[in-house]
Coordinates of C-alpha atoms and ligand atoms in Angstrom, one line a residue:
X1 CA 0.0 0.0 0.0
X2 CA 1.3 3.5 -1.2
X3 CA 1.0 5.7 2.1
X4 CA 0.1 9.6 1.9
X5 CA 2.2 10.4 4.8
X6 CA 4.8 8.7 6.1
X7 CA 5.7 10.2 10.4
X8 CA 8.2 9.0 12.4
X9 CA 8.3 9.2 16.0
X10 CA 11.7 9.3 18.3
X11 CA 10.8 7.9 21.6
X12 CA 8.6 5.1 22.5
X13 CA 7.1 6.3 25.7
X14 CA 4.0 7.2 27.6
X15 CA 3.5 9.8 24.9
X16 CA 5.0 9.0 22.2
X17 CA 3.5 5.3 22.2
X18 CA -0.5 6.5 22.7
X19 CA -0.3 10.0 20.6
X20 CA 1.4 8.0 17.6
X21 CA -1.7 5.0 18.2
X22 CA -3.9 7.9 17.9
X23 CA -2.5 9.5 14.8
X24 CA -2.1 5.3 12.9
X25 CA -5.9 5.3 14.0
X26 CA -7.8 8.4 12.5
X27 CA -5.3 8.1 9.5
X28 CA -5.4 5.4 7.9
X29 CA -3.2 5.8 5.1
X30 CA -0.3 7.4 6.7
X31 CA 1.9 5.1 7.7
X32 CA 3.4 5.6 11.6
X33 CA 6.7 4.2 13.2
X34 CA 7.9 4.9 16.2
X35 CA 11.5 4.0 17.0
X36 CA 13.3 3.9 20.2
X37 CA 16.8 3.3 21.9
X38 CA 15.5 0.8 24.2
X39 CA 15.0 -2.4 22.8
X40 CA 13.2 -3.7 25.3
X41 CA 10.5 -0.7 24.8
X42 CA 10.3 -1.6 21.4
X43 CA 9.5 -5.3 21.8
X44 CA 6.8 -4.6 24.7
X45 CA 4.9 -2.7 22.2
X46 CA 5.2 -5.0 19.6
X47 CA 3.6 -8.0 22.5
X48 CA 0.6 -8.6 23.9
X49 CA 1.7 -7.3 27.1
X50 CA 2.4 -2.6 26.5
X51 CA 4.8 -1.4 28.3
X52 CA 2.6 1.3 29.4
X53 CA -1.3 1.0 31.2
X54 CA -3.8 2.9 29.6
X55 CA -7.2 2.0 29.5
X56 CA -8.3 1.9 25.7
X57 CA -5.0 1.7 24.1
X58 CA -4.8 -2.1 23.5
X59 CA -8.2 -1.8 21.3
X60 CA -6.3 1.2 19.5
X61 CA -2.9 -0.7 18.9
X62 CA -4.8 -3.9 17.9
X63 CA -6.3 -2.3 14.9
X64 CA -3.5 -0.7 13.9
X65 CA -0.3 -2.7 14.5
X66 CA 1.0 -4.5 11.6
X67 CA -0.9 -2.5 9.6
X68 CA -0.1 1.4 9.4
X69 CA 1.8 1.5 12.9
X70 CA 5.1 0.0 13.6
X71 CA 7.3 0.1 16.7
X72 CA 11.2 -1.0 15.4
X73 CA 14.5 -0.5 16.6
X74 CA 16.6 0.5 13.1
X75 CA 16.3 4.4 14.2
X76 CA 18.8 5.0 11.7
X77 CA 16.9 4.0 8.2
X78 CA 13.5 5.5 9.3
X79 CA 15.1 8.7 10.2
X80 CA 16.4 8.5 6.3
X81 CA 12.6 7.1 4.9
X82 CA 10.7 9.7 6.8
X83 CA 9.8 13.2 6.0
X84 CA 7.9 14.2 9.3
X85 CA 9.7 13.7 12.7
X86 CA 8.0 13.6 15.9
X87 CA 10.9 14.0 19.2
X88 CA 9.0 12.5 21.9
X89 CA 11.8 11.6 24.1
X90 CA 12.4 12.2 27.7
X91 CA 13.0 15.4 29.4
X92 CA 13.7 14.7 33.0
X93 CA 15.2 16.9 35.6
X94 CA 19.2 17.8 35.4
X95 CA 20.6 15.5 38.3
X96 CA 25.1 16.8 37.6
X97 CA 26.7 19.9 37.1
X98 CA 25.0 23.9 36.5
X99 CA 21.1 23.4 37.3
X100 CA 21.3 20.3 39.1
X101 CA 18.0 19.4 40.7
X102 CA 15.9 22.4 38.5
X103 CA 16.8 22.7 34.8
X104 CA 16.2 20.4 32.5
X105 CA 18.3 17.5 31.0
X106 CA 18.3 18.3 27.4
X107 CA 20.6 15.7 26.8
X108 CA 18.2 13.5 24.9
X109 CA 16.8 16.1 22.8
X110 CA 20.2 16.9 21.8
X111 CA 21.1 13.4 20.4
X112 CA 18.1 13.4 18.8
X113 CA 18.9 16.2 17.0
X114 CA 22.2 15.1 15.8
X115 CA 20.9 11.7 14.8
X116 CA 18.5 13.3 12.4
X117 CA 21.1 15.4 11.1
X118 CA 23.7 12.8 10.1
X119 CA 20.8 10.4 9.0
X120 CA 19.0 12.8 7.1
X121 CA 19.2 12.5 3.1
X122 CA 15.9 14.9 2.8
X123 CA 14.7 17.8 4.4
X124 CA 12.4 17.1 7.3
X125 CA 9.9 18.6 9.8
X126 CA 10.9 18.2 12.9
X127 CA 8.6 18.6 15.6
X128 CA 9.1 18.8 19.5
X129 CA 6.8 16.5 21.2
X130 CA 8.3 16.7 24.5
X131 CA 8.4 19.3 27.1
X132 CA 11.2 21.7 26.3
X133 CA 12.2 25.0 27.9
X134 CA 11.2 27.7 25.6
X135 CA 13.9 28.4 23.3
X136 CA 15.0 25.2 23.0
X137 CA 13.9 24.9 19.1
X138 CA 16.4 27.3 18.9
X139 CA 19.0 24.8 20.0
X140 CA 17.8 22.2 17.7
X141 CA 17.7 24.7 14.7
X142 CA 21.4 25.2 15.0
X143 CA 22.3 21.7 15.3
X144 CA 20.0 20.8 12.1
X145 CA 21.5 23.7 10.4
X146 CA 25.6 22.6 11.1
X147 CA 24.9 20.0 7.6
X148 CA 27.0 20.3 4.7
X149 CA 24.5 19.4 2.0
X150 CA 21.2 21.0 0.4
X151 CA 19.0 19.2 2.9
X152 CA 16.5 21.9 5.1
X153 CA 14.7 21.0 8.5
X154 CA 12.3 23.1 9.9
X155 CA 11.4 23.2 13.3
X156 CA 7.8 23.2 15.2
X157 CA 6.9 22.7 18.8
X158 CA 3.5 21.2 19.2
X159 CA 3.3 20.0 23.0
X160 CA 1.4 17.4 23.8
X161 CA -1.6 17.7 27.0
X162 CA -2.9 14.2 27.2
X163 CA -2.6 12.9 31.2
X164 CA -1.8 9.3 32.0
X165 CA -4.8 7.4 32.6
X166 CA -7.1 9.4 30.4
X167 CA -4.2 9.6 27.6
X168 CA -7.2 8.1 24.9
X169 CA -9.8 10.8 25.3
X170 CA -7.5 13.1 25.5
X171 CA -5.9 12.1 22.4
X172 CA -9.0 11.6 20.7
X173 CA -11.0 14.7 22.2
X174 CA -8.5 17.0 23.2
X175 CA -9.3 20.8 24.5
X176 CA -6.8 22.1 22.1
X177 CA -4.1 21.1 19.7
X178 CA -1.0 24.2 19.9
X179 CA 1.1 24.1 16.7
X180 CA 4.2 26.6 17.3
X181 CA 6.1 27.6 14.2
X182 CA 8.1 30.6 12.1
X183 CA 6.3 32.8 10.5
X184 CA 8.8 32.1 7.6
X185 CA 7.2 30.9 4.1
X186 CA 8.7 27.3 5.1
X187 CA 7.5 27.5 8.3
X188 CA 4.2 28.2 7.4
X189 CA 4.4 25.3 5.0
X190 CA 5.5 23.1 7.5
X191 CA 2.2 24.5 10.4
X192 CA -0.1 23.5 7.5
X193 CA 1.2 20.1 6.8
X194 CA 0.9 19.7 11.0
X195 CA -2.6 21.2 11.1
X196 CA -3.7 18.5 8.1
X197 CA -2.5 15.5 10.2
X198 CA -4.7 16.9 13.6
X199 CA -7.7 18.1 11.3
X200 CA -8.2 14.7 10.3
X201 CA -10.2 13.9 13.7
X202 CA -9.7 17.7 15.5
X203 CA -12.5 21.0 14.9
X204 CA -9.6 23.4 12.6
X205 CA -11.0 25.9 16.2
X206 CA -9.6 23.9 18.4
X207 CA -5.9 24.0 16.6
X208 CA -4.4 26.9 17.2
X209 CA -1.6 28.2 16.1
X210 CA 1.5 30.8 17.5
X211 CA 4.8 31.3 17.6
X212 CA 7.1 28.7 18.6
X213 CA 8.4 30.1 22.0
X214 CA 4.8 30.8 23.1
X215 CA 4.0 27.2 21.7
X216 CA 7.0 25.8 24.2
X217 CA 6.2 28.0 27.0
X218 CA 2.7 27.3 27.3
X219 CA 3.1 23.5 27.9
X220 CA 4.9 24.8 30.9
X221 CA 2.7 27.1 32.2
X222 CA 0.1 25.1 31.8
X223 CA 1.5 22.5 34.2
X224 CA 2.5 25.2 36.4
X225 CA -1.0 25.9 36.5
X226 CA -2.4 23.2 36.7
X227 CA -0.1 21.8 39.9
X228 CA -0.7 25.2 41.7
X229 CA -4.5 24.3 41.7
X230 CA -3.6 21.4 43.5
X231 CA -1.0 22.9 45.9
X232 CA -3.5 25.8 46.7
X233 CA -6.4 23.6 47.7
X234 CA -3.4 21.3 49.7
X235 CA -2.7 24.4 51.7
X236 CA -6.1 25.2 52.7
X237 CA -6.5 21.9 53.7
X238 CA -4.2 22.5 56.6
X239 CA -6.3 25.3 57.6
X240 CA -9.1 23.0 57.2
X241 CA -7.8 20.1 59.8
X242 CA -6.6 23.2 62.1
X243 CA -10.5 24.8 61.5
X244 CA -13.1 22.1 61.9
X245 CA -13.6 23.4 57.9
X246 CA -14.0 20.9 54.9
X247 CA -12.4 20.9 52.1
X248 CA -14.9 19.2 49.9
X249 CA -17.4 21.6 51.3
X250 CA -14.4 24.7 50.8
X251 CA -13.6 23.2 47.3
X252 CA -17.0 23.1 46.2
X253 CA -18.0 26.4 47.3
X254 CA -15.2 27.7 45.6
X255 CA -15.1 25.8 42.4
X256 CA -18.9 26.9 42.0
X257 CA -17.6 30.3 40.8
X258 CA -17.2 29.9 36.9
X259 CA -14.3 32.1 37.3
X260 CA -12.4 29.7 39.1
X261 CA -13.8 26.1 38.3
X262 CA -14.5 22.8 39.9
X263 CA -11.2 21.1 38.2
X264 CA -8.6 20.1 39.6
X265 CA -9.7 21.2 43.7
X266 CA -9.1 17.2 44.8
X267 CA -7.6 18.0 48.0
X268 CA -5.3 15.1 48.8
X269 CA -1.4 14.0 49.5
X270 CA -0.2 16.3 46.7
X271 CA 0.7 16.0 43.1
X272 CA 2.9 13.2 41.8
X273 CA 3.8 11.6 38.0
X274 CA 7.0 12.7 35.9
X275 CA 6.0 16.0 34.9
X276 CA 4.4 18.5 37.1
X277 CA 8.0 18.9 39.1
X278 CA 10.6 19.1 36.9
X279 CA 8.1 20.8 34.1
X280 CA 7.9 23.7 37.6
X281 CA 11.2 23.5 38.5
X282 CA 12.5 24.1 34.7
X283 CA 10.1 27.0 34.8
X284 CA 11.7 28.0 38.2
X285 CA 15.4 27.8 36.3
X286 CA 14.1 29.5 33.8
X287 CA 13.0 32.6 35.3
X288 CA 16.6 32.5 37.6
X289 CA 18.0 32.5 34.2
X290 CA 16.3 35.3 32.9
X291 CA 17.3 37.2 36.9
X292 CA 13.3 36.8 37.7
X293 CA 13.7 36.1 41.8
X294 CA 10.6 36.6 42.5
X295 CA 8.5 35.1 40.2
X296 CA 11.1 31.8 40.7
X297 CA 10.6 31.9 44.3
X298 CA 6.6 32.6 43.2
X299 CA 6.5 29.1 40.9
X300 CA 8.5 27.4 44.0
X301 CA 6.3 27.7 46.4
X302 CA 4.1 25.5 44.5
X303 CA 6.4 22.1 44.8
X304 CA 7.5 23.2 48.7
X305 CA 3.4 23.2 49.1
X306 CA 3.6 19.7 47.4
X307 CA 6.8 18.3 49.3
X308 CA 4.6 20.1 53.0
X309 CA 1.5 18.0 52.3
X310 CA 3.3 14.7 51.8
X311 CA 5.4 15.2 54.9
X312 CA 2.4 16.7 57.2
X313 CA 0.1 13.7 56.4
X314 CA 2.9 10.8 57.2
X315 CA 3.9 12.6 60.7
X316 CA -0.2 12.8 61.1
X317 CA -0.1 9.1 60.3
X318 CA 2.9 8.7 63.2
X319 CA 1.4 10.9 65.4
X320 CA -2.0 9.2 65.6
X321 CA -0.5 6.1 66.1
X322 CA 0.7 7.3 69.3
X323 CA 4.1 8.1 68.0
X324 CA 5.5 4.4 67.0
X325 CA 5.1 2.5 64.2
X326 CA 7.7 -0.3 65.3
X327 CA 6.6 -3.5 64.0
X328 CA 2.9 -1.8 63.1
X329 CA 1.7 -3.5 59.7
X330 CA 0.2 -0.7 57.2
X331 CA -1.6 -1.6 54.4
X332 CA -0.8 1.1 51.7
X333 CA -3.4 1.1 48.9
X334 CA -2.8 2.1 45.6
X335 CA 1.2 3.2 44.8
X336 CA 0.3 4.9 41.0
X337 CA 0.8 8.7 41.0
X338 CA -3.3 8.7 40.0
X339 CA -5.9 5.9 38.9
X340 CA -5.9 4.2 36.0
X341 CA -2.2 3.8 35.5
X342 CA 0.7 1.7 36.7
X343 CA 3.1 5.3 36.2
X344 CA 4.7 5.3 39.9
X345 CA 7.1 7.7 38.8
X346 CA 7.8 11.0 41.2
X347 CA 4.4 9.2 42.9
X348 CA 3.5 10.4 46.4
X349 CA 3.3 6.9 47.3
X350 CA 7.7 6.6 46.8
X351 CA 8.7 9.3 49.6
X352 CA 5.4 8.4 52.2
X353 CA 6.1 4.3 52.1
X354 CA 10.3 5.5 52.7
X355 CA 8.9 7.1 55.5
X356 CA 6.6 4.5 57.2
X357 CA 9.6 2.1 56.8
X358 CA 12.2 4.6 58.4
X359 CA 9.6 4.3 61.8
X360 CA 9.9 0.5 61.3
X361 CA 6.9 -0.3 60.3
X362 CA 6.2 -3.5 58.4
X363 CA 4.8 -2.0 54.9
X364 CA 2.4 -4.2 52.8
X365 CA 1.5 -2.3 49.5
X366 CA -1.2 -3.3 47.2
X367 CA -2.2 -1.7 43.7
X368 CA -4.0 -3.3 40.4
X369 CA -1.6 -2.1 38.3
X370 CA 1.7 -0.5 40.2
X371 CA 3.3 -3.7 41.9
X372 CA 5.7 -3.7 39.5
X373 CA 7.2 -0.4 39.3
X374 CA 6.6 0.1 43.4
X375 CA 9.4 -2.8 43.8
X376 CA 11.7 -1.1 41.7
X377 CA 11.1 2.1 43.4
X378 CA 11.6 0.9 46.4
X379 CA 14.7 -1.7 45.3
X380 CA 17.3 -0.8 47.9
X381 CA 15.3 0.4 50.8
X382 CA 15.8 -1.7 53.9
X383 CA 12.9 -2.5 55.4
X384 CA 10.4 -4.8 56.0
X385 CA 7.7 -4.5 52.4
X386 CA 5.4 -7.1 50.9
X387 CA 3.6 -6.7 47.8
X388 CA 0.1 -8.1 47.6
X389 CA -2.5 -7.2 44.9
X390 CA -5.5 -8.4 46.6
X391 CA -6.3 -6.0 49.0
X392 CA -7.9 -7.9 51.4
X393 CA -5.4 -10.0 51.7
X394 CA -2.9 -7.0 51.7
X395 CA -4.6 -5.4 54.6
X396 CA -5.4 -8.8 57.1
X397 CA -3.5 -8.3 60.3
X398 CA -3.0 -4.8 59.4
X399 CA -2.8 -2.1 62.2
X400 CA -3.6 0.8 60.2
X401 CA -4.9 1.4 56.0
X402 CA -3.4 4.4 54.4
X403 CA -5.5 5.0 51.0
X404 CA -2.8 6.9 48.5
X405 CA -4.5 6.1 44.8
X406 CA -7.9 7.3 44.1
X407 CA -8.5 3.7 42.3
X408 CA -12.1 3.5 41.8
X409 CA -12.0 -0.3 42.9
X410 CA -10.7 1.2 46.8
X411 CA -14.7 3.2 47.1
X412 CA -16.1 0.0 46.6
X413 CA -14.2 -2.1 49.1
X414 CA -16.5 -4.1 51.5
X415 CA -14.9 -1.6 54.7
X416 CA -16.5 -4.4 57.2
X417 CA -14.7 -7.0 56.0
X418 CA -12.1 -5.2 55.9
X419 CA -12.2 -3.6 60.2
X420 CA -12.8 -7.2 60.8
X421 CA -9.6 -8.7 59.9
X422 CA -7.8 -5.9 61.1
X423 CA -5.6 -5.6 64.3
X424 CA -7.4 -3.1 66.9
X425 CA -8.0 0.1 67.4
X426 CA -8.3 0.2 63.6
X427 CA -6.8 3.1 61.7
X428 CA -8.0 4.8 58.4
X429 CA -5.6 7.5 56.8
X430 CA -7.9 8.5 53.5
X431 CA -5.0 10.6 51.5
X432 CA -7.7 10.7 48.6
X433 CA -11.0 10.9 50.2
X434 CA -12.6 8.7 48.4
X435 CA -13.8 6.8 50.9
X436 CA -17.2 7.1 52.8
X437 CA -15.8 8.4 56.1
X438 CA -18.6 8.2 58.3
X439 CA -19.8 4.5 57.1
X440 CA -16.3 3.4 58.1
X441 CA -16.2 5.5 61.0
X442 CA -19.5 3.7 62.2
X443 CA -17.9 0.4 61.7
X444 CA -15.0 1.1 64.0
X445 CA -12.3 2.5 62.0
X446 CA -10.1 5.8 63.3
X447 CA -10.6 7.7 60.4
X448 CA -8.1 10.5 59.4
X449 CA -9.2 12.1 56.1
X450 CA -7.3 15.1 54.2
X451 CA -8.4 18.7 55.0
X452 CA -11.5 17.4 57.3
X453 CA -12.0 16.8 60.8
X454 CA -10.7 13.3 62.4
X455 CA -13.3 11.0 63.1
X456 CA -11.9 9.3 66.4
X457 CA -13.1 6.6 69.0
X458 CA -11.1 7.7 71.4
X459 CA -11.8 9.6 74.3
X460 CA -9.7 13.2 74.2
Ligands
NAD1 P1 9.3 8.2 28.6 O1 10.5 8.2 29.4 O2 8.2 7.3 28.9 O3 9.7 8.0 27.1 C1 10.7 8.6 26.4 C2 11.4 7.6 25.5 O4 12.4 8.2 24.7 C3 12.2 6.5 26.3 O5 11.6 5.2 26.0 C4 13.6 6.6 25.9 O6 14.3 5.4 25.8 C5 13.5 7.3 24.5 N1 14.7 8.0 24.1 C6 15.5 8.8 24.7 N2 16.5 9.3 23.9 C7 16.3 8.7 22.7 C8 17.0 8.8 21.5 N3 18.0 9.6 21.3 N4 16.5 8.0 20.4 C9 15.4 7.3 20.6 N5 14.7 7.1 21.7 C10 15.2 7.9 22.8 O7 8.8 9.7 28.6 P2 7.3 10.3 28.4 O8 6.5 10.2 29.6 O9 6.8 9.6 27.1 O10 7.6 11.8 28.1 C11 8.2 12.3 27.0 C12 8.1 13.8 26.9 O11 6.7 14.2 26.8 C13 8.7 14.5 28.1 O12 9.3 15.7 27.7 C14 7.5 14.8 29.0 O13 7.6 15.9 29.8 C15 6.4 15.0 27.9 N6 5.0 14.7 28.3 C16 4.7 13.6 29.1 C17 3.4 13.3 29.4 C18 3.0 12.1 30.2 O14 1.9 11.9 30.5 N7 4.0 11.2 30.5 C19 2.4 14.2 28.9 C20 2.7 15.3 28.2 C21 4.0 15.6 27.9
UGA2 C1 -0.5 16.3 33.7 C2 -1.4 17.3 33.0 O1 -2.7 17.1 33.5 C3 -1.4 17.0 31.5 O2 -2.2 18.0 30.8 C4 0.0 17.1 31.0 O3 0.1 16.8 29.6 C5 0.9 16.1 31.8 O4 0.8 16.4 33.2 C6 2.3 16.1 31.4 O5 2.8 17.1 30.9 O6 2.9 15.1 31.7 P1 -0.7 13.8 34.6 O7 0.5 14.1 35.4 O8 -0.7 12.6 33.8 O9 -1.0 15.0 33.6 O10 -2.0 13.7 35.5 P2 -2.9 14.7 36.3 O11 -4.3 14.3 36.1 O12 -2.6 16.1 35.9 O13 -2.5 14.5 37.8 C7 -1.2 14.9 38.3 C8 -1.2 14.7 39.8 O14 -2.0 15.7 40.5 C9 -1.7 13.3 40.3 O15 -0.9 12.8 41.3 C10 -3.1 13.6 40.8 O16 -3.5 12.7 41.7 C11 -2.9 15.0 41.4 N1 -4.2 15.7 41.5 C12 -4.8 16.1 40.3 C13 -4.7 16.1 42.7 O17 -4.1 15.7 43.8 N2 -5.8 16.8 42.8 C14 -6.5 17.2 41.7 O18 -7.6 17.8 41.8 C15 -6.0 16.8 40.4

């Protein structure tokens, strides 16, 4: 079959994997690859087992593996067969030398860059996927540029939204589509052949177009934004525990105000997954860069807030268990950053478990989808940690339950059953309230929700 498009994708990950699925689906006759420097990446997609969770994207890569979507390891010849380059690869936070622990590690993007260069044997769009400090097309131009021959690339940032767990409808239902470019004839050119791919399943209004720094610094800001939601309703909630206030009842109140919005007002044990902190803390570098103080220390705040509610709800866990966890059994449930995904990574889960097992505490951690990635997580911490997926069985013996996914499957859990295999006085440490606090409450559990008052049994 003679394909209209042919796109290439470099990096095989939690984006690059479901937004190229999305693209093979709604298109048909372009023809999608996605390449990848781990091998082992490669050959998860190309199994019946992905290497990423995401409800709806088996059905997706079912009826298009094989057939216009192919995950393969020879980088080098689809860079050369491929007009239209996707970068989707990772952008973590700079761990060695200037900008250690804040800027990013461009180091990825980089190599990317120079692999298309010296594989190249036609011009190319080349098109940042990934979260990139803005001016960072700038960067790739030059590299792309240092050729000998005839061969042109033109840059475009066009940042992807989608969140883990709802990556599908995102994907397939997105609130917008940014496409960044020049405003340079070829440029142009290039934002047109872009917009065509999207405007296959995407409303033309809901692509929009600007220039490419705005394109890269909006992905930013819009995490930034998105995670200070989260880190402002996490403060209140402080106030809330120190007020007899509720949050729901705060966040509700609040949220009611079309100005402001019910999303993203889930109080809980603070934000987690691989983006919101280093996508803040590159922001934070950036505007140190630039000799912004303020507004660095302003867009810090936001992660302290995050690193404050993780640490105040496991000292409220300690000091509720009448200050000792030694050889106490807690049942954590749920060690994904969110529901519906095994991600664990910069999960809240990681630094409150560490905690519990610094006190001694014998740790038992159960998730429907995490088990996997919470061993590696926690490979090298010495302690006492089982892994059980049934959590029923996880929480048995158990002196207290500590709730840190918002899993659907953890409302419906039968919370009798549960208080009755329990060791007593019962404890219930909700850092999602999800749960209905009062039922349990009734059954005999100590509960301890986020941002509401305790429900105790015992006498002050
Ligand atoms: P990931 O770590 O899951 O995937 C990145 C992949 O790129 C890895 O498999 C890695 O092996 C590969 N890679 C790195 N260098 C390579 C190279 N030179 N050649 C070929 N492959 C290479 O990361 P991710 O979660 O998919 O995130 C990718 C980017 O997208 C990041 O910038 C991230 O901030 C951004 N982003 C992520 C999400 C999300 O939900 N995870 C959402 C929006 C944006
Ligand atoms: C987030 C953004 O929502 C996406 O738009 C963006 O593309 C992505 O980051 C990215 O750049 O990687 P994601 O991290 O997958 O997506 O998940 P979110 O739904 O944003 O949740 C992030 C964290 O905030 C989770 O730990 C979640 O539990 C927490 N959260 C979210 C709350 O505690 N309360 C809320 O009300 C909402």
């Amino acid at each position: 079959m003679k394909f209209k498009k042919k796109i290439l994708c470099i990096g095989a990950g939690y984006v690059g994997g479901p937004s190229m699925a999305m693209i093979a689906y709604k298109c048909p006759d372009y023809r999608i690859t996605v390449v990848d420097t781990n091998p082992d990446r490669i050959d998860a997609w190309n199994s019946p087992e992905l290497p990423v969770y995401e409800p709806g994207l088996d059905k997706i890569i079912k009826k298009t593996l094989g057939k216009n979507l192919f995950f393969t390891k020879d980088i080098e010849n689809q860079i050369k067969e491929n007009d239209i380059i996707f970068v989707s690869v990772n952008t973590p936070t700079k761990t060695y030398g200037a900008g250690a622990g804040m800027a990013a590690d461009l180091q990825f993007v980089e190599k990317t860059a120079r692999q298309i260069l010296k594989h190249s044997r036609s011009s190319k769009i080349v098109i940042e996927k990934s979260t990139l400090p803005v001016k960072t097309a700038l960067a790739m131009e030059r590299i792309l540029a240092s050729g000998k021959g005839k061969i042109t690339f033109e840059v475009l940032s066009n940042p992807e939204f989608m969140a883990e767990g709802t990556a599908i409808s995102d994907l397939e239902n997105p609130d917008r589509v940014l496409i960044g470019s020049h405003e340079t004839k070829s440029g142009l050119k290039a934002r047109a052949e872009l917009i065509e791919i999207y405007a296959r399943w995407i409303p033309l209004e809901k692509i929009i177009t600007s220039n490419i720094w705005s394109s890269e610094l909006s992905k930013l800001v819009a995490n930034a934004f998105l995670a200070q939601r989260v880190s402002s309703i996490n403060s209140i909630s402080a106030l809330c525990e120190k007020t007899d206030a509720d949050i729901s009842e705060v966040a509700k109140a609040v949220g009611m105000d079309s100005r402001i919005g019910d999303k993203f007002l889930k109080a809980g044990i603070g934000f987690g997954g691989s983006c919101f902190k280093k996508d803040i803390l590159n922001l934070v570098y950036l505007c140190s860069y630039y000799s912004l103080q303020e507004v660095a220390a302003y867009w810090e705040s936001v992660v302290k807030i995050n690193e404050y509610q993780q640490e105040r709800f496991t000292a409220n866990i300690l000091k509720n268990m009448f200050s000792t966890l030694t050889e106490k059994k807690i049942c954590i449930l749920g060690f994904a950053f969110k529901a519906n995904t095994g991600d664990t990574r910069e999960s809240p889960a990681i630094y409150i478990t560490r905690k519990l097992i610094a006190e001694h505490a014998e740790v038992i951690i159960s998730d429907p989808k995490a088990l996997k990635n919470a061993a590696i997580d926690l490979e090298g911490t010495k302690g006492n940690v089982k892994y059980i997926e049934d959590p029923y069985r996880a929480v048995a013996g158990c002196h207290a339950l500590v709730i840190l996914t918002d899993w659907d499957l953890y409302r419906k859990l039968d919370f009798q059953k549960i208080y009755n295999s329990m060791a007593k006085p019962a404890f219930l440490f909700d850092g999602r309230n999800i749960v209905d606090h009062r039922k349990c409450f009734s059954i005999g559990f100590n509960v301890y929700p986020i941002g509401k008052p305790a429900l105790s049994h015992f006498k002050t």
